XYZ file of N, CA and C in Angstrom:
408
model
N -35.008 63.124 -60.008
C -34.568 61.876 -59.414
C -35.040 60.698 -60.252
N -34.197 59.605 -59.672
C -34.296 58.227 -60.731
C -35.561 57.705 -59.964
N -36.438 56.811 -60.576
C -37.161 55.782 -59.996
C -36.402 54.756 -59.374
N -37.667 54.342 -58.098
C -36.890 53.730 -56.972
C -37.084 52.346 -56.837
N -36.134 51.111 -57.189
C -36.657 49.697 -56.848
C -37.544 49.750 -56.174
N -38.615 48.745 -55.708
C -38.990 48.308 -54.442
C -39.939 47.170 -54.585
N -39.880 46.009 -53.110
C -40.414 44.990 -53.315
C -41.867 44.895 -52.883
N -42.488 44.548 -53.287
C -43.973 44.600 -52.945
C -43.848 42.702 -53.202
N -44.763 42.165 -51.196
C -44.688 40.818 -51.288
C -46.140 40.729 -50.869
N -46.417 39.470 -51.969
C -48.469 39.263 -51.551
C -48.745 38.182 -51.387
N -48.660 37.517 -50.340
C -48.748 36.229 -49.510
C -50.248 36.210 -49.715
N -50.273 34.899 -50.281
C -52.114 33.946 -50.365
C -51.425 33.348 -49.198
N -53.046 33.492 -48.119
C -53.023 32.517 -46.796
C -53.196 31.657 -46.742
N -53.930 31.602 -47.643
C -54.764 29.704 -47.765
C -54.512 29.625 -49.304
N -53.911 29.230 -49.887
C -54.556 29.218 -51.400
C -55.323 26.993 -51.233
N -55.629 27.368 -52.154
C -56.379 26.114 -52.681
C -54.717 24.842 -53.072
N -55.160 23.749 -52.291
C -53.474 22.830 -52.936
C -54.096 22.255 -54.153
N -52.848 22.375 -54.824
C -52.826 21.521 -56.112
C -53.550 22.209 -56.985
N -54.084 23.610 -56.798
C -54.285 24.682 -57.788
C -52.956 25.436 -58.019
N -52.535 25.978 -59.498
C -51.258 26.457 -59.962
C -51.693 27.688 -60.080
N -50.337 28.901 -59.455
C -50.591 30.207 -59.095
C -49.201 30.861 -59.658
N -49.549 32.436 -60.252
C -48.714 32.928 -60.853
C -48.768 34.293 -60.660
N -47.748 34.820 -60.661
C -47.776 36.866 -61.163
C -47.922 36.321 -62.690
N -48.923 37.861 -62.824
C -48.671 38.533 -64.515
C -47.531 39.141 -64.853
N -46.293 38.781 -65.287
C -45.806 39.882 -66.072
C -46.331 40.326 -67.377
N -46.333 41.436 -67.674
C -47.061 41.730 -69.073
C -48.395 41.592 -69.614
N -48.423 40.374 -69.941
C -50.005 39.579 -70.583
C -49.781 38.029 -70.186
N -48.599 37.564 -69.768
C -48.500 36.005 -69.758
C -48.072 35.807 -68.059
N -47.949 34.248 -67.714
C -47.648 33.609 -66.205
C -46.693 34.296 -66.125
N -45.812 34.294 -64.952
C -44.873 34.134 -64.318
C -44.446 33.408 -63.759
N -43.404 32.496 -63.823
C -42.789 32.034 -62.457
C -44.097 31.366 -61.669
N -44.834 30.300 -62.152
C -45.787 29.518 -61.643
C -45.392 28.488 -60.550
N -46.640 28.422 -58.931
C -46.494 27.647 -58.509
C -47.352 27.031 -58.287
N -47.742 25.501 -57.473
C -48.554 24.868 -57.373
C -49.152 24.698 -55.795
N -49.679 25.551 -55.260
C -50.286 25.309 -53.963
C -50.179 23.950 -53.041
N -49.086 24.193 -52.267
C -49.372 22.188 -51.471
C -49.932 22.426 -49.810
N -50.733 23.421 -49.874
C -51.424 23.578 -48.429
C -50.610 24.511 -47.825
N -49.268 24.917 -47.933
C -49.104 25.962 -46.950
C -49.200 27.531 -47.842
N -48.820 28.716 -47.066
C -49.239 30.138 -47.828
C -47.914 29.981 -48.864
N -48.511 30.919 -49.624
C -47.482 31.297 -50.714
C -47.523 32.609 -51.074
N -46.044 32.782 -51.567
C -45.609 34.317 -51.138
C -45.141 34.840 -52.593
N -45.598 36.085 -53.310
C -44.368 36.335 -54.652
C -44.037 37.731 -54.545
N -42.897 37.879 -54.716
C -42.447 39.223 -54.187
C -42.557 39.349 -55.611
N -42.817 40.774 -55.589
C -43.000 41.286 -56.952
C -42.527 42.975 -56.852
N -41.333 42.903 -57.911
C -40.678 43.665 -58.104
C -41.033 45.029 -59.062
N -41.454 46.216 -58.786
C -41.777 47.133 -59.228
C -41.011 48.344 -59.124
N -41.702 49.362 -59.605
C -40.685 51.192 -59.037
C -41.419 51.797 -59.173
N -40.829 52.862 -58.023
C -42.026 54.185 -57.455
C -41.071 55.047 -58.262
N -41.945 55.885 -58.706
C -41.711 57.090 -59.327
C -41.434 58.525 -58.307
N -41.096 59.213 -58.410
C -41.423 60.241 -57.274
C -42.201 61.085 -56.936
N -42.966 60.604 -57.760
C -44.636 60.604 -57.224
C -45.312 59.624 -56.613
N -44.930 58.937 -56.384
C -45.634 57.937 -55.735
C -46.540 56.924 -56.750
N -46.317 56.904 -57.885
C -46.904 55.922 -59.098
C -46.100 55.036 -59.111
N -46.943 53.722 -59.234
C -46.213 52.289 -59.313
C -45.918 51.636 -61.040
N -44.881 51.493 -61.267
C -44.354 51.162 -62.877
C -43.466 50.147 -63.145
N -43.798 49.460 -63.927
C -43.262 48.405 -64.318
C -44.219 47.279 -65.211
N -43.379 45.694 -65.454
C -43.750 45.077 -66.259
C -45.106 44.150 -65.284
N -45.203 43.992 -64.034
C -45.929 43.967 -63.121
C -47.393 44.364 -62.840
N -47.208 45.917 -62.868
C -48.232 47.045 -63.056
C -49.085 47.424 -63.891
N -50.451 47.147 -63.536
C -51.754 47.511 -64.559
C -52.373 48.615 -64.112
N -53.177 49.179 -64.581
C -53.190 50.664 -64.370
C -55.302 50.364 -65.143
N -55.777 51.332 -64.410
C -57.169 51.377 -64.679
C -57.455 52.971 -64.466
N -57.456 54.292 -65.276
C -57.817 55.445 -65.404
C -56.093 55.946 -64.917
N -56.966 57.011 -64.397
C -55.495 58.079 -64.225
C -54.240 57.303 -62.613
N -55.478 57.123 -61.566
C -54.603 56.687 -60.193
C -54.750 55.062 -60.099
N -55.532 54.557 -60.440
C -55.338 52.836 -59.734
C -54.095 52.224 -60.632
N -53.758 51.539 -59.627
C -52.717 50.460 -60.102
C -53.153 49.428 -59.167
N -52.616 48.653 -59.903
C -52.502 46.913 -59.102
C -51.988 45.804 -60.096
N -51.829 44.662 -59.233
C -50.998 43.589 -60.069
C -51.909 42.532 -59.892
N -51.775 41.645 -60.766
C -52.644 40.418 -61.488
C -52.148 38.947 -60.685
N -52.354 38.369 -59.849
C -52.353 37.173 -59.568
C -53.244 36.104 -60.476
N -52.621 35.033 -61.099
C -53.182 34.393 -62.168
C -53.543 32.775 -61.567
N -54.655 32.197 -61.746
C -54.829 30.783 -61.101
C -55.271 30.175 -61.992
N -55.083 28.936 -61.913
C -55.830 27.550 -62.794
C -54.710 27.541 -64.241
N -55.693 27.563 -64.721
C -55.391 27.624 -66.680
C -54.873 28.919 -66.897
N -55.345 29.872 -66.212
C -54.511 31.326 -66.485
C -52.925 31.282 -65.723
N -52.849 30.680 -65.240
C -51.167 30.346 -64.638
C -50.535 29.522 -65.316
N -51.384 28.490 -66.261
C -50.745 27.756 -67.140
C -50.728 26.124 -66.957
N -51.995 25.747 -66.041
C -52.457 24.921 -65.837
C -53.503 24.320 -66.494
N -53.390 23.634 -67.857
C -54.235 23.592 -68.750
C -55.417 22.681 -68.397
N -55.245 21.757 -67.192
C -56.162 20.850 -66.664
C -56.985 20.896 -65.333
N -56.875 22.410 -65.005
C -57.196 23.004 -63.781
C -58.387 23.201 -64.216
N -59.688 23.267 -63.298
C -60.824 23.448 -63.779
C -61.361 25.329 -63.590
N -60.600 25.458 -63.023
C -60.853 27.155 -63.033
C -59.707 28.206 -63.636
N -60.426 29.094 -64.409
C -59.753 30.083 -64.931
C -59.556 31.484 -64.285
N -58.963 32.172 -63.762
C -59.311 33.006 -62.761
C -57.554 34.347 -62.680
N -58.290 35.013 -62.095
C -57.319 36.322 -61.552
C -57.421 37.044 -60.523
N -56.672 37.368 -59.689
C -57.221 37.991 -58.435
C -56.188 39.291 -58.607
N -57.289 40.255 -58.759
C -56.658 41.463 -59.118
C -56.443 42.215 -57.393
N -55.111 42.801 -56.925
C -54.658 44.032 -55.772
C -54.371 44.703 -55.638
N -55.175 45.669 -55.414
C -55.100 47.262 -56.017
C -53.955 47.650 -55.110
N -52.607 48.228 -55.110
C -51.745 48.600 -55.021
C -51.484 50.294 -54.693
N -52.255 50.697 -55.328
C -52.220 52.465 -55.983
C -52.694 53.038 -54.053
N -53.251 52.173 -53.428
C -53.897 53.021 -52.020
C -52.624 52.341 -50.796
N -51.750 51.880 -51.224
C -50.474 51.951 -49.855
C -50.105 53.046 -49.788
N -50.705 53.236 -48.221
C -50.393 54.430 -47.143
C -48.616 55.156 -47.809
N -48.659 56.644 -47.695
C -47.491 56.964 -48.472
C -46.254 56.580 -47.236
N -46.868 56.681 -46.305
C -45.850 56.316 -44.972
C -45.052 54.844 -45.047
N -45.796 54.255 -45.783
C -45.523 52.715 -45.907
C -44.074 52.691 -47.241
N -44.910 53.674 -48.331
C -43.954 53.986 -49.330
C -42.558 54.243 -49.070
N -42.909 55.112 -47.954
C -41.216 55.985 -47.753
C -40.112 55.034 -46.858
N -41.096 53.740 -46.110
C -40.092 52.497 -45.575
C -39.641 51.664 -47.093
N -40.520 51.519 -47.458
C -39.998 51.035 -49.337
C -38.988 51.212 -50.153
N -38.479 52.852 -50.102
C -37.972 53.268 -50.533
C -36.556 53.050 -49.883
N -36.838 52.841 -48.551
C -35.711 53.055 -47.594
C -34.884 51.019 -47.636
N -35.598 50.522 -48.519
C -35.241 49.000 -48.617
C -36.205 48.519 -48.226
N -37.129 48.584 -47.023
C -38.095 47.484 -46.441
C -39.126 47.192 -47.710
N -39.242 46.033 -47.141
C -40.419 45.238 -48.502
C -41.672 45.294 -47.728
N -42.957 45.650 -48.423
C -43.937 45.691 -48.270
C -44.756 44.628 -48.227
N -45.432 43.929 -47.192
C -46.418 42.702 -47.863
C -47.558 43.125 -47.494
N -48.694 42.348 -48.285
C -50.185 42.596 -48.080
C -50.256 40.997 -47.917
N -51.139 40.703 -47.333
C -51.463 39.249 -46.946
C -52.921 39.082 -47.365
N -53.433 38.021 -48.088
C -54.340 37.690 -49.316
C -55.167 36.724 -48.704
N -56.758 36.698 -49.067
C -57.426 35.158 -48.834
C -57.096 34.689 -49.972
N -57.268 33.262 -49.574
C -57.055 32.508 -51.324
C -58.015 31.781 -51.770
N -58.873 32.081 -50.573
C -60.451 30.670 -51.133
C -61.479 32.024 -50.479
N -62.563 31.343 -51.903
C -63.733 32.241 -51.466
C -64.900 31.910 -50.704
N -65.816 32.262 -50.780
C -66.582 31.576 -49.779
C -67.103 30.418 -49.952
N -67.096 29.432 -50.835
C -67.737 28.181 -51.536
C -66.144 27.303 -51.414
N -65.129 27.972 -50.943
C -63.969 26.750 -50.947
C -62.939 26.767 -51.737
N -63.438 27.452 -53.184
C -62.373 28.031 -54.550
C -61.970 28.953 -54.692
N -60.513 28.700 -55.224
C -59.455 29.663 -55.525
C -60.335 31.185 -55.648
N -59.719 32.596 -54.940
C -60.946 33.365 -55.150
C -60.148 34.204 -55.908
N -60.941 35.303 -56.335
C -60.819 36.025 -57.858
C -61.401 37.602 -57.741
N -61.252 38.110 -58.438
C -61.821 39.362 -58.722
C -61.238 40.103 -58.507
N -61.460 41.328 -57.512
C -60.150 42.082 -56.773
C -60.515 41.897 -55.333
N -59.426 41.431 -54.887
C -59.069 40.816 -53.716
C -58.544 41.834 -52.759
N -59.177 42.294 -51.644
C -58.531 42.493 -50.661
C -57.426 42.169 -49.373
N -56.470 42.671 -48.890
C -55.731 42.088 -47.549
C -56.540 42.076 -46.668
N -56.190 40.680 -46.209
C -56.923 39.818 -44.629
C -56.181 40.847 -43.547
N -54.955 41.592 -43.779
C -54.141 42.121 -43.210
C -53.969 42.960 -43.516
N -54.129 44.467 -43.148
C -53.074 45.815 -43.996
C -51.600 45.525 -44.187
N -51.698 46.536 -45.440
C -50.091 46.505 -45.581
C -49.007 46.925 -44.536
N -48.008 45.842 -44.649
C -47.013 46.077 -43.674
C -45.347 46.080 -43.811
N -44.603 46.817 -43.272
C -42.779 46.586 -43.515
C -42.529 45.346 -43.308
N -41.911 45.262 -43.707
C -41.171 43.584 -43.220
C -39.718 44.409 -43.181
């Protein structure tokens, strides 16, 4: 069998306003936006394999099973006057396979994101959902 579209959407709840936010495709921004106080959402377009491996220009990969995708902030989104440089990495590779097989079936997946860390700034590292993953 062919690999299967599917949308994977990762809503920041809060992000920081007037900080600029991006997907990684590849090594560079994506499709940058600028936080004005309400959540922000980027569906990000990937494919399941039939194994259940996530692939694409999206998808970073760390050993044999993790995957996840790169949310980019400040100067790494392409905000050269932003005072923070930052990435908030979401590991992807652990959605429930049950969740997968609504995926497959069209429903889009979202994980819902904090966007400030505990001091108030854009947060970073690898980021967990405030929310499990869910169909939409």
């Amino acid at each position: 069998m062919a690999d299967t579209p599917i949308t994977l959407r990762l809503t920041i709840a809060d992000p920081v306003p007037g900080v600029r936010y991006s997907l990684q495709k590849d090594d560079a921004p994506f499709e940058p936006v600028t936080a004005a106080g309400a959540a922000l959402s980027f569906d990000v377009p990937v494919r399941l394999s039939d194994d259940n491996r996530f692939l694409g220009p999206f998808v970073r990969r760390e050993g044999p099973a993790r995957r996840f995708v790169y949310i980019r902030i400040g100067t790494s989104a392409g905000d050269h006057a932003s005072p923070w440089s930052r990435r908030a990495k979401i590991d992807i590779h652990d959605i429930p396979p049950a969740l997968l097989e609504q995926a497959r079936a069209g429903r889009t997946l979202e994980a819902v994101l904090p966007g400030r860390g505990k001091d108030g700034s854009p947060t970073c590292a690898t980021v967990r959902p405030v929310l499990p993953w869910r169909a939409l």
